[in-house]
């Protein structure tokens, strides 16, 4: 059996936690990441039948029974993951009942997965329903995006149109636009359900005055999405108070759609 700390998925999530902390997106215990793992990925490192303990998730997701997840721990700091992966991360399988996590590794102080597990697992179900290759759900608190939710309309069409016009590649990176839920108390099944509903339509969901959810086929994929949205939000905040002399037009965005063979939601590129 190889040491799990050498597993590529542990190295990768650890690096991204450090990176996201350095970007200022994950102060204190902010942020959480979950990665759907294949059984073949974990068996070189773990005995899949050796469940260390079980923890109720507090909600039922029958379609995820038998699936393995790598997930950041509740209350832990992203900046510390690099120093103690087994404390700050964990791996579990959703057991046959669809509502209990069988912990196989990590959460070494007796802790458990993120308090945002409902939003994560329900979002995995949503994304898998539209993309079988989706593996990652990632949440964080990017500065500019949060700031933007105070001064820009939260209408998701308007929010997406503004972001697309802040940098030429945006419409290619996230042609589905961003979806926005109303402000809600975090860590609840309710916000999980609202997020997951939006995840059927887009890989990015904005939580006003809180942060963002990104989904992807890999950690890089989900991270790159959030990175692009955050950059666009930063440009917006740099110019929002200035007289704009020119901008990307709807016609320009249509040209990009054609060039990159992507499709924005119907009617979102009309004035
Ligand atoms: O886990 O970011 O939304 C800390 C959070 C909660
Ligand atoms: Zn958060």
PDB file of C-alpha atoms and ligand atoms in Angstrom:
ATOM      1  CA  UNK A   1       0.000   0.000   0.000  1.00  0.00           C
ATOM      2  CA  UNK A   2       1.400   3.418  -0.976  1.00  0.00           C
ATOM      3  CA  UNK A   3       1.326   6.346   1.421  1.00  0.00           C
ATOM      4  CA  UNK A   4      -1.793   8.400   0.796  1.00  0.00           C
ATOM      5  CA  UNK A   5       0.072  11.673   1.175  1.00  0.00           C
ATOM      6  CA  UNK A   6       1.775  10.788  -2.120  1.00  0.00           C
ATOM      7  CA  UNK A   7      -1.537  10.368  -3.940  1.00  0.00           C
ATOM      8  CA  UNK A   8      -1.891  12.889  -6.795  1.00  0.00           C
ATOM      9  CA  UNK A   9      -5.334  13.963  -5.579  1.00  0.00           C
ATOM     10  CA  UNK A  10      -3.938  14.830  -2.118  1.00  0.00           C
ATOM     11  CA  UNK A  11      -1.000  16.747  -3.598  1.00  0.00           C
ATOM     12  CA  UNK A  12      -3.312  18.632  -5.922  1.00  0.00           C
ATOM     13  CA  UNK A  13      -5.943  19.641  -3.362  1.00  0.00           C
ATOM     14  CA  UNK A  14      -3.211  20.663  -0.914  1.00  0.00           C
ATOM     15  CA  UNK A  15      -1.562  22.891  -3.513  1.00  0.00           C
ATOM     16  CA  UNK A  16      -4.839  24.514  -4.450  1.00  0.00           C
ATOM     17  CA  UNK A  17      -5.721  25.202  -0.796  1.00  0.00           C
ATOM     18  CA  UNK A  18      -2.396  27.024  -0.378  1.00  0.00           C
ATOM     19  CA  UNK A  19      -2.879  28.859  -3.639  1.00  0.00           C
ATOM     20  CA  UNK A  20      -6.429  29.953  -2.819  1.00  0.00           C
ATOM     21  CA  UNK A  21      -5.361  31.103   0.637  1.00  0.00           C
ATOM     22  CA  UNK A  22      -2.562  33.171  -0.918  1.00  0.00           C
ATOM     23  CA  UNK A  23      -5.025  34.779  -3.311  1.00  0.00           C
ATOM     24  CA  UNK A  24      -7.032  35.973  -0.321  1.00  0.00           C
ATOM     25  CA  UNK A  25     -10.053  33.885  -1.157  1.00  0.00           C
ATOM     26  CA  UNK A  26      -9.985  31.703   1.946  1.00  0.00           C
ATOM     27  CA  UNK A  27      -9.441  33.645   5.133  1.00  0.00           C
ATOM     28  CA  UNK A  28      -9.689  31.758   8.429  1.00  0.00           C
ATOM     29  CA  UNK A  29     -11.832  28.652   7.819  1.00  0.00           C
ATOM     30  CA  UNK A  30     -13.423  30.038   4.658  1.00  0.00           C
ATOM     31  CA  UNK A  31     -13.912  27.836   1.660  1.00  0.00           C
ATOM     32  CA  UNK A  32     -14.392  24.160   1.016  1.00  0.00           C
ATOM     33  CA  UNK A  33     -13.640  21.715  -1.775  1.00  0.00           C
ATOM     34  CA  UNK A  34     -15.019  18.294  -2.586  1.00  0.00           C
ATOM     35  CA  UNK A  35     -13.666  15.893  -5.192  1.00  0.00           C
ATOM     36  CA  UNK A  36     -15.463  12.798  -6.433  1.00  0.00           C
ATOM     37  CA  UNK A  37     -12.907   9.977  -6.570  1.00  0.00           C
ATOM     38  CA  UNK A  38     -13.077   6.693  -8.449  1.00  0.00           C
ATOM     39  CA  UNK A  39     -12.596   3.532  -6.428  1.00  0.00           C
ATOM     40  CA  UNK A  40      -9.545   2.671  -8.576  1.00  0.00           C
ATOM     41  CA  UNK A  41      -7.949   5.969  -7.594  1.00  0.00           C
ATOM     42  CA  UNK A  42      -8.066   5.259  -3.878  1.00  0.00           C
ATOM     43  CA  UNK A  43      -7.396   1.510  -3.660  1.00  0.00           C
ATOM     44  CA  UNK A  44      -3.600   1.847  -4.118  1.00  0.00           C
ATOM     45  CA  UNK A  45      -3.615   3.951  -0.953  1.00  0.00           C
ATOM     46  CA  UNK A  46      -6.550   2.863   1.206  1.00  0.00           C
ATOM     47  CA  UNK A  47      -8.418  -0.278   2.220  1.00  0.00           C
ATOM     48  CA  UNK A  48     -11.880   0.706   1.042  1.00  0.00           C
ATOM     49  CA  UNK A  49     -13.515  -1.717   3.488  1.00  0.00           C
ATOM     50  CA  UNK A  50     -11.824  -0.266   6.548  1.00  0.00           C
ATOM     51  CA  UNK A  51     -14.310   2.362   7.715  1.00  0.00           C
ATOM     52  CA  UNK A  52     -12.825   4.228  10.680  1.00  0.00           C
ATOM     53  CA  UNK A  53     -16.111   5.741  11.840  1.00  0.00           C
ATOM     54  CA  UNK A  54     -19.442   6.845  10.461  1.00  0.00           C
ATOM     55  CA  UNK A  55     -20.934  10.335  10.478  1.00  0.00           C
ATOM     56  CA  UNK A  56     -24.514  11.229   9.458  1.00  0.00           C
ATOM     57  CA  UNK A  57     -24.580  13.806   6.680  1.00  0.00           C
ATOM     58  CA  UNK A  58     -28.002  15.160   7.690  1.00  0.00           C
ATOM     59  CA  UNK A  59     -29.560  14.699   4.255  1.00  0.00           C
ATOM     60  CA  UNK A  60     -30.196  11.890   1.821  1.00  0.00           C
ATOM     61  CA  UNK A  61     -28.635  11.544  -1.636  1.00  0.00           C
ATOM     62  CA  UNK A  62     -29.437   7.980  -2.770  1.00  0.00           C
ATOM     63  CA  UNK A  63     -27.777   8.483  -6.169  1.00  0.00           C
ATOM     64  CA  UNK A  64     -24.415   9.054  -4.461  1.00  0.00           C
ATOM     65  CA  UNK A  65     -24.508   5.854  -2.376  1.00  0.00           C
ATOM     66  CA  UNK A  66     -21.228   3.997  -2.862  1.00  0.00           C
ATOM     67  CA  UNK A  67     -19.393   7.090  -4.153  1.00  0.00           C
ATOM     68  CA  UNK A  68     -16.085   8.279  -2.676  1.00  0.00           C
ATOM     69  CA  UNK A  69     -15.298  11.899  -1.847  1.00  0.00           C
ATOM     70  CA  UNK A  70     -12.205  13.771  -0.830  1.00  0.00           C
ATOM     71  CA  UNK A  71     -13.383  16.825   1.109  1.00  0.00           C
ATOM     72  CA  UNK A  72     -11.935  19.643   3.204  1.00  0.00           C
ATOM     73  CA  UNK A  73     -12.682  19.583   6.936  1.00  0.00           C
ATOM     74  CA  UNK A  74     -15.140  21.748   8.860  1.00  0.00           C
ATOM     75  CA  UNK A  75     -13.595  24.613  10.802  1.00  0.00           C
ATOM     76  CA  UNK A  76     -10.088  24.102   9.438  1.00  0.00           C
ATOM     77  CA  UNK A  77      -7.942  26.671   7.655  1.00  0.00           C
ATOM     78  CA  UNK A  78      -6.897  26.276   4.007  1.00  0.00           C
ATOM     79  CA  UNK A  79      -3.521  27.817   4.838  1.00  0.00           C
ATOM     80  CA  UNK A  80      -2.729  24.861   7.120  1.00  0.00           C
ATOM     81  CA  UNK A  81      -3.604  22.017   4.749  1.00  0.00           C
ATOM     82  CA  UNK A  82      -0.039  21.887   3.439  1.00  0.00           C
ATOM     83  CA  UNK A  83       1.301  21.164   6.916  1.00  0.00           C
ATOM     84  CA  UNK A  84      -1.133  18.430   7.930  1.00  0.00           C
ATOM     85  CA  UNK A  85      -3.249  16.902   5.192  1.00  0.00           C
ATOM     86  CA  UNK A  86      -4.756  14.204   7.443  1.00  0.00           C
ATOM     87  CA  UNK A  87      -6.087  16.823   9.856  1.00  0.00           C
ATOM     88  CA  UNK A  88      -7.470  19.245   7.281  1.00  0.00           C
ATOM     89  CA  UNK A  89      -8.846  16.797   4.712  1.00  0.00           C
ATOM     90  CA  UNK A  90     -10.728  13.517   4.725  1.00  0.00           C
ATOM     91  CA  UNK A  91     -11.972  10.762   2.434  1.00  0.00           C
ATOM     92  CA  UNK A  92     -15.318   9.065   2.898  1.00  0.00           C
ATOM     93  CA  UNK A  93     -17.800   6.868   1.082  1.00  0.00           C
ATOM     94  CA  UNK A  94     -21.512   7.578   1.110  1.00  0.00           C
ATOM     95  CA  UNK A  95     -22.956   4.380   2.543  1.00  0.00           C
ATOM     96  CA  UNK A  96     -25.871   2.391   1.166  1.00  0.00           C
ATOM     97  CA  UNK A  97     -28.473   4.451   3.066  1.00  0.00           C
ATOM     98  CA  UNK A  98     -27.412   7.563   1.107  1.00  0.00           C
ATOM     99  CA  UNK A  99     -27.186   9.643   4.289  1.00  0.00           C
ATOM    100  CA  UNK A 100     -24.187   8.367   6.224  1.00  0.00           C
ATOM    101  CA  UNK A 101     -20.537   9.054   5.475  1.00  0.00           C
ATOM    102  CA  UNK A 102     -18.151   6.189   6.199  1.00  0.00           C
ATOM    103  CA  UNK A 103     -14.835   7.855   6.909  1.00  0.00           C
ATOM    104  CA  UNK A 104     -11.850   6.040   5.414  1.00  0.00           C
ATOM    105  CA  UNK A 105      -9.063   8.521   6.060  1.00  0.00           C
ATOM    106  CA  UNK A 106      -8.377  11.971   7.537  1.00  0.00           C
ATOM    107  CA  UNK A 107     -10.261  14.332   9.880  1.00  0.00           C
ATOM    108  CA  UNK A 108      -7.631  13.034  12.273  1.00  0.00           C
ATOM    109  CA  UNK A 109      -8.701  15.062  15.312  1.00  0.00           C
ATOM    110  CA  UNK A 110     -12.164  13.480  15.234  1.00  0.00           C
ATOM    111  CA  UNK A 111     -13.501  16.246  13.008  1.00  0.00           C
ATOM    112  CA  UNK A 112     -15.601  15.916   9.921  1.00  0.00           C
ATOM    113  CA  UNK A 113     -16.317  17.213   6.409  1.00  0.00           C
ATOM    114  CA  UNK A 114     -17.265  20.820   5.687  1.00  0.00           C
ATOM    115  CA  UNK A 115     -20.485  22.301   7.061  1.00  0.00           C
ATOM    116  CA  UNK A 116     -21.347  23.057   3.447  1.00  0.00           C
ATOM    117  CA  UNK A 117     -21.585  19.372   2.547  1.00  0.00           C
ATOM    118  CA  UNK A 118     -25.268  19.702   1.525  1.00  0.00           C
ATOM    119  CA  UNK A 119     -24.390  22.291  -1.134  1.00  0.00           C
ATOM    120  CA  UNK A 120     -21.462  20.164  -2.279  1.00  0.00           C
ATOM    121  CA  UNK A 121     -23.151  16.781  -2.563  1.00  0.00           C
ATOM    122  CA  UNK A 122     -26.379  18.143  -4.015  1.00  0.00           C
ATOM    123  CA  UNK A 123     -24.330  20.157  -6.532  1.00  0.00           C
ATOM    124  CA  UNK A 124     -22.382  17.027  -7.501  1.00  0.00           C
ATOM    125  CA  UNK A 125     -25.713  15.333  -8.275  1.00  0.00           C
ATOM    126  CA  UNK A 126     -26.816  18.304 -10.395  1.00  0.00           C
ATOM    127  CA  UNK A 127     -23.592  18.581 -12.328  1.00  0.00           C
ATOM    128  CA  UNK A 128     -23.373  14.827 -12.937  1.00  0.00           C
ATOM    129  CA  UNK A 129     -26.890  14.959 -14.377  1.00  0.00           C
ATOM    130  CA  UNK A 130     -25.645  17.323 -17.097  1.00  0.00           C
ATOM    131  CA  UNK A 131     -21.968  16.269 -17.282  1.00  0.00           C
ATOM    132  CA  UNK A 132     -20.912  12.740 -16.345  1.00  0.00           C
ATOM    133  CA  UNK A 133     -17.300  13.937 -16.153  1.00  0.00           C
ATOM    134  CA  UNK A 134     -17.828  16.525 -13.428  1.00  0.00           C
ATOM    135  CA  UNK A 135     -15.675  15.742 -10.381  1.00  0.00           C
ATOM    136  CA  UNK A 136     -15.125  18.909  -8.369  1.00  0.00           C
ATOM    137  CA  UNK A 137     -17.207  21.418  -6.429  1.00  0.00           C
ATOM    138  CA  UNK A 138     -15.268  24.315  -4.973  1.00  0.00           C
ATOM    139  CA  UNK A 139     -16.403  27.164  -2.740  1.00  0.00           C
ATOM    140  CA  UNK A 140     -14.487  30.259  -1.657  1.00  0.00           C
ATOM    141  CA  UNK A 141     -14.779  33.954  -0.762  1.00  0.00           C
ATOM    142  CA  UNK A 142     -13.138  36.005  -3.556  1.00  0.00           C
ATOM    143  CA  UNK A 143     -12.816  39.670  -2.647  1.00  0.00           C
ATOM    144  CA  UNK A 144     -13.964  41.415  -5.818  1.00  0.00           C
ATOM    145  CA  UNK A 145     -16.853  39.101  -6.539  1.00  0.00           C
ATOM    146  CA  UNK A 146     -18.211  39.582  -3.024  1.00  0.00           C
ATOM    147  CA  UNK A 147     -17.812  43.359  -3.323  1.00  0.00           C
ATOM    148  CA  UNK A 148     -19.623  43.313  -6.660  1.00  0.00           C
ATOM    149  CA  UNK A 149     -22.687  41.709  -5.051  1.00  0.00           C
ATOM    150  CA  UNK A 150     -23.191  44.924  -3.038  1.00  0.00           C
ATOM    151  CA  UNK A 151     -23.168  47.370  -5.909  1.00  0.00           C
ATOM    152  CA  UNK A 152     -24.440  45.471  -8.952  1.00  0.00           C
ATOM    153  CA  UNK A 153     -27.926  44.169  -9.690  1.00  0.00           C
ATOM    154  CA  UNK A 154     -28.251  40.513  -8.615  1.00  0.00           C
ATOM    155  CA  UNK A 155     -30.321  39.666 -11.685  1.00  0.00           C
ATOM    156  CA  UNK A 156     -28.325  36.729 -13.069  1.00  0.00           C
ATOM    157  CA  UNK A 157     -28.696  37.771 -16.680  1.00  0.00           C
ATOM    158  CA  UNK A 158     -27.480  41.296 -15.932  1.00  0.00           C
ATOM    159  CA  UNK A 159     -24.721  40.034 -13.645  1.00  0.00           C
ATOM    160  CA  UNK A 160     -23.491  37.620 -16.341  1.00  0.00           C
ATOM    161  CA  UNK A 161     -23.637  40.245 -19.088  1.00  0.00           C
ATOM    162  CA  UNK A 162     -21.535  42.637 -17.035  1.00  0.00           C
ATOM    163  CA  UNK A 163     -18.935  39.944 -16.278  1.00  0.00           C
ATOM    164  CA  UNK A 164     -18.749  38.798 -19.906  1.00  0.00           C
ATOM    165  CA  UNK A 165     -17.991  42.372 -20.975  1.00  0.00           C
ATOM    166  CA  UNK A 166     -15.115  42.812 -18.515  1.00  0.00           C
ATOM    167  CA  UNK A 167     -12.675  40.611 -20.414  1.00  0.00           C
ATOM    168  CA  UNK A 168     -12.768  39.123 -23.908  1.00  0.00           C
ATOM    169  CA  UNK A 169     -12.305  35.485 -22.850  1.00  0.00           C
ATOM    170  CA  UNK A 170     -15.089  35.442 -20.230  1.00  0.00           C
ATOM    171  CA  UNK A 171     -17.881  34.416 -22.576  1.00  0.00           C
ATOM    172  CA  UNK A 172     -15.749  31.533 -23.817  1.00  0.00           C
ATOM    173  CA  UNK A 173     -14.754  30.393 -20.289  1.00  0.00           C
ATOM    174  CA  UNK A 174     -18.283  30.564 -18.836  1.00  0.00           C
ATOM    175  CA  UNK A 175     -20.806  30.758 -21.694  1.00  0.00           C
ATOM    176  CA  UNK A 176     -23.558  29.533 -19.338  1.00  0.00           C
ATOM    177  CA  UNK A 177     -23.091  32.740 -17.378  1.00  0.00           C
ATOM    178  CA  UNK A 178     -23.328  32.799 -13.617  1.00  0.00           C
ATOM    179  CA  UNK A 179     -26.399  31.971 -11.575  1.00  0.00           C
ATOM    180  CA  UNK A 180     -27.255  33.867  -8.415  1.00  0.00           C
ATOM    181  CA  UNK A 181     -29.251  32.650  -5.422  1.00  0.00           C
ATOM    182  CA  UNK A 182     -30.864  34.998  -2.889  1.00  0.00           C
ATOM    183  CA  UNK A 183     -28.930  35.592   0.328  1.00  0.00           C
ATOM    184  CA  UNK A 184     -29.502  32.687   2.711  1.00  0.00           C
ATOM    185  CA  UNK A 185     -28.044  31.287   5.906  1.00  0.00           C
ATOM    186  CA  UNK A 186     -25.088  29.113   4.936  1.00  0.00           C
ATOM    187  CA  UNK A 187     -24.408  25.519   5.952  1.00  0.00           C
ATOM    188  CA  UNK A 188     -28.054  24.508   5.575  1.00  0.00           C
ATOM    189  CA  UNK A 189     -29.834  21.979   3.397  1.00  0.00           C
ATOM    190  CA  UNK A 190     -31.929  24.864   2.040  1.00  0.00           C
ATOM    191  CA  UNK A 191     -28.956  26.753   0.599  1.00  0.00           C
ATOM    192  CA  UNK A 192     -27.652  23.403  -0.645  1.00  0.00           C
ATOM    193  CA  UNK A 193     -30.868  22.757  -2.551  1.00  0.00           C
ATOM    194  CA  UNK A 194     -30.947  26.288  -4.001  1.00  0.00           C
ATOM    195  CA  UNK A 195     -27.314  26.027  -5.117  1.00  0.00           C
ATOM    196  CA  UNK A 196     -27.804  22.587  -6.644  1.00  0.00           C
ATOM    197  CA  UNK A 197     -30.874  23.736  -8.571  1.00  0.00           C
ATOM    198  CA  UNK A 198     -28.809  26.514 -10.181  1.00  0.00           C
ATOM    199  CA  UNK A 199     -25.917  24.113 -10.836  1.00  0.00           C
ATOM    200  CA  UNK A 200     -28.087  22.350 -13.407  1.00  0.00           C
ATOM    201  CA  UNK A 201     -27.849  25.535 -15.494  1.00  0.00           C
ATOM    202  CA  UNK A 202     -24.347  26.803 -14.862  1.00  0.00           C
ATOM    203  CA  UNK A 203     -21.039  25.764 -13.335  1.00  0.00           C
ATOM    204  CA  UNK A 204     -20.873  28.976 -11.332  1.00  0.00           C
ATOM    205  CA  UNK A 205     -23.264  29.977  -8.577  1.00  0.00           C
ATOM    206  CA  UNK A 206     -22.884  33.254  -6.713  1.00  0.00           C
ATOM    207  CA  UNK A 207     -23.863  33.497  -3.058  1.00  0.00           C
ATOM    208  CA  UNK A 208     -24.459  37.245  -2.580  1.00  0.00           C
ATOM    209  CA  UNK A 209     -22.400  38.874   0.187  1.00  0.00           C
ATOM    210  CA  UNK A 210     -20.677  35.540   0.832  1.00  0.00           C
ATOM    211  CA  UNK A 211     -18.819  33.952  -2.071  1.00  0.00           C
ATOM    212  CA  UNK A 212     -18.955  31.655  -5.042  1.00  0.00           C
ATOM    213  CA  UNK A 213     -19.376  28.010  -6.027  1.00  0.00           C
ATOM    214  CA  UNK A 214     -17.557  26.599  -9.024  1.00  0.00           C
ATOM    215  CA  UNK A 215     -17.826  23.157 -10.583  1.00  0.00           C
ATOM    216  CA  UNK A 216     -15.493  21.341 -12.926  1.00  0.00           C
ATOM    217  CA  UNK A 217     -14.046  18.154 -14.308  1.00  0.00           C
ATOM    218  CA  UNK A 218     -10.855  18.752 -12.337  1.00  0.00           C
ATOM    219  CA  UNK A 219      -9.619  21.030  -9.585  1.00  0.00           C
ATOM    220  CA  UNK A 220      -7.879  23.186 -12.190  1.00  0.00           C
ATOM    221  CA  UNK A 221     -11.063  23.407 -14.202  1.00  0.00           C
ATOM    222  CA  UNK A 222     -13.193  24.582 -11.237  1.00  0.00           C
ATOM    223  CA  UNK A 223     -10.428  26.871  -9.975  1.00  0.00           C
ATOM    224  CA  UNK A 224      -9.893  28.411 -13.417  1.00  0.00           C
ATOM    225  CA  UNK A 225     -13.565  29.275 -13.652  1.00  0.00           C
ATOM    226  CA  UNK A 226     -13.599  31.052 -10.315  1.00  0.00           C
ATOM    227  CA  UNK A 227     -10.336  32.771 -11.177  1.00  0.00           C
ATOM    228  CA  UNK A 228     -11.813  34.137 -14.411  1.00  0.00           C
ATOM    229  CA  UNK A 229     -15.019  35.355 -12.747  1.00  0.00           C
ATOM    230  CA  UNK A 230     -13.011  36.989  -9.971  1.00  0.00           C
ATOM    231  CA  UNK A 231     -10.769  38.773 -12.485  1.00  0.00           C
ATOM    232  CA  UNK A 232     -13.820  40.083 -14.342  1.00  0.00           C
ATOM    233  CA  UNK A 233     -15.318  41.295 -11.055  1.00  0.00           C
ATOM    234  CA  UNK A 234     -12.037  43.083 -10.297  1.00  0.00           C
ATOM    235  CA  UNK A 235     -12.136  44.891 -13.649  1.00  0.00           C
ATOM    236  CA  UNK A 236     -15.746  45.841 -12.994  1.00  0.00           C
ATOM    237  CA  UNK A 237     -14.889  47.373  -9.626  1.00  0.00           C
ATOM    238  CA  UNK A 238     -11.982  49.288 -11.141  1.00  0.00           C
ATOM    239  CA  UNK A 239     -14.218  50.967 -13.695  1.00  0.00           C
ATOM    240  CA  UNK A 240     -17.665  51.002 -12.041  1.00  0.00           C
ATOM    241  CA  UNK A 241     -17.241  54.555 -10.736  1.00  0.00           C
ATOM    242  CA  UNK A 242     -15.603  55.911 -13.908  1.00  0.00           C
ATOM    243  CA  UNK A 243     -17.253  57.205 -17.084  1.00  0.00           C
ATOM    244  CA  UNK A 244     -17.014  54.266 -19.515  1.00  0.00           C
ATOM    245  CA  UNK A 245     -16.012  55.419 -23.003  1.00  0.00           C
ATOM    246  CA  UNK A 246     -16.249  52.049 -24.784  1.00  0.00           C
ATOM    247  CA  UNK A 247     -16.952  48.447 -23.962  1.00  0.00           C
ATOM    248  CA  UNK A 248     -17.439  45.010 -25.493  1.00  0.00           C
ATOM    249  CA  UNK A 249     -20.770  45.087 -27.270  1.00  0.00           C
ATOM    250  CA  UNK A 250     -23.431  42.384 -27.564  1.00  0.00           C
ATOM    251  CA  UNK A 251     -22.337  42.055 -31.188  1.00  0.00           C
ATOM    252  CA  UNK A 252     -18.734  41.427 -30.055  1.00  0.00           C
ATOM    253  CA  UNK A 253     -19.967  38.727 -27.669  1.00  0.00           C
ATOM    254  CA  UNK A 254     -21.941  37.099 -30.491  1.00  0.00           C
ATOM    255  CA  UNK A 255     -18.746  37.071 -32.567  1.00  0.00           C
ATOM    256  CA  UNK A 256     -16.901  35.333 -29.714  1.00  0.00           C
ATOM    257  CA  UNK A 257     -19.719  32.788 -29.383  1.00  0.00           C
ATOM    258  CA  UNK A 258     -19.259  31.930 -33.055  1.00  0.00           C
ATOM    259  CA  UNK A 259     -15.458  31.911 -32.909  1.00  0.00           C
ATOM    260  CA  UNK A 260     -15.321  29.582 -29.888  1.00  0.00           C
ATOM    261  CA  UNK A 261     -18.426  27.585 -30.736  1.00  0.00           C
ATOM    262  CA  UNK A 262     -20.185  28.230 -27.421  1.00  0.00           C
ATOM    263  CA  UNK A 263     -23.788  29.160 -26.701  1.00  0.00           C
ATOM    264  CA  UNK A 264     -25.021  31.602 -24.094  1.00  0.00           C
ATOM    265  CA  UNK A 265     -28.535  31.230 -22.615  1.00  0.00           C
ATOM    266  CA  UNK A 266     -31.301  32.265 -25.012  1.00  0.00           C
ATOM    267  CA  UNK A 267     -31.908  36.022 -24.992  1.00  0.00           C
ATOM    268  CA  UNK A 268     -28.988  36.904 -22.704  1.00  0.00           C
ATOM    269  CA  UNK A 269     -27.008  38.615 -25.443  1.00  0.00           C
ATOM    270  CA  UNK A 270     -29.824  40.847 -26.573  1.00  0.00           C
ATOM    271  CA  UNK A 271     -29.961  44.361 -25.128  1.00  0.00           C
TER     272      UNK A 271
HETATM  273  O1  LIG B   1     -16.637  26.540   5.555  1.00  0.00           O
HETATM  274  O2  LIG B   1     -16.948  29.064   3.681  1.00  0.00           O
HETATM  275  O3  LIG B   1     -19.572  28.851   3.756  1.00  0.00           O
HETATM  276  C1  LIG B   1     -16.572  27.902   5.655  1.00  0.00           C
HETATM  277  C2  LIG B   1     -17.425  28.523   4.640  1.00  0.00           C
HETATM  278  C3  LIG B   1     -18.860  28.429   4.850  1.00  0.00           C
HETATM  279 ZN1  LIG B   2     -18.304  30.316   2.606  1.00  0.00          ZN
END
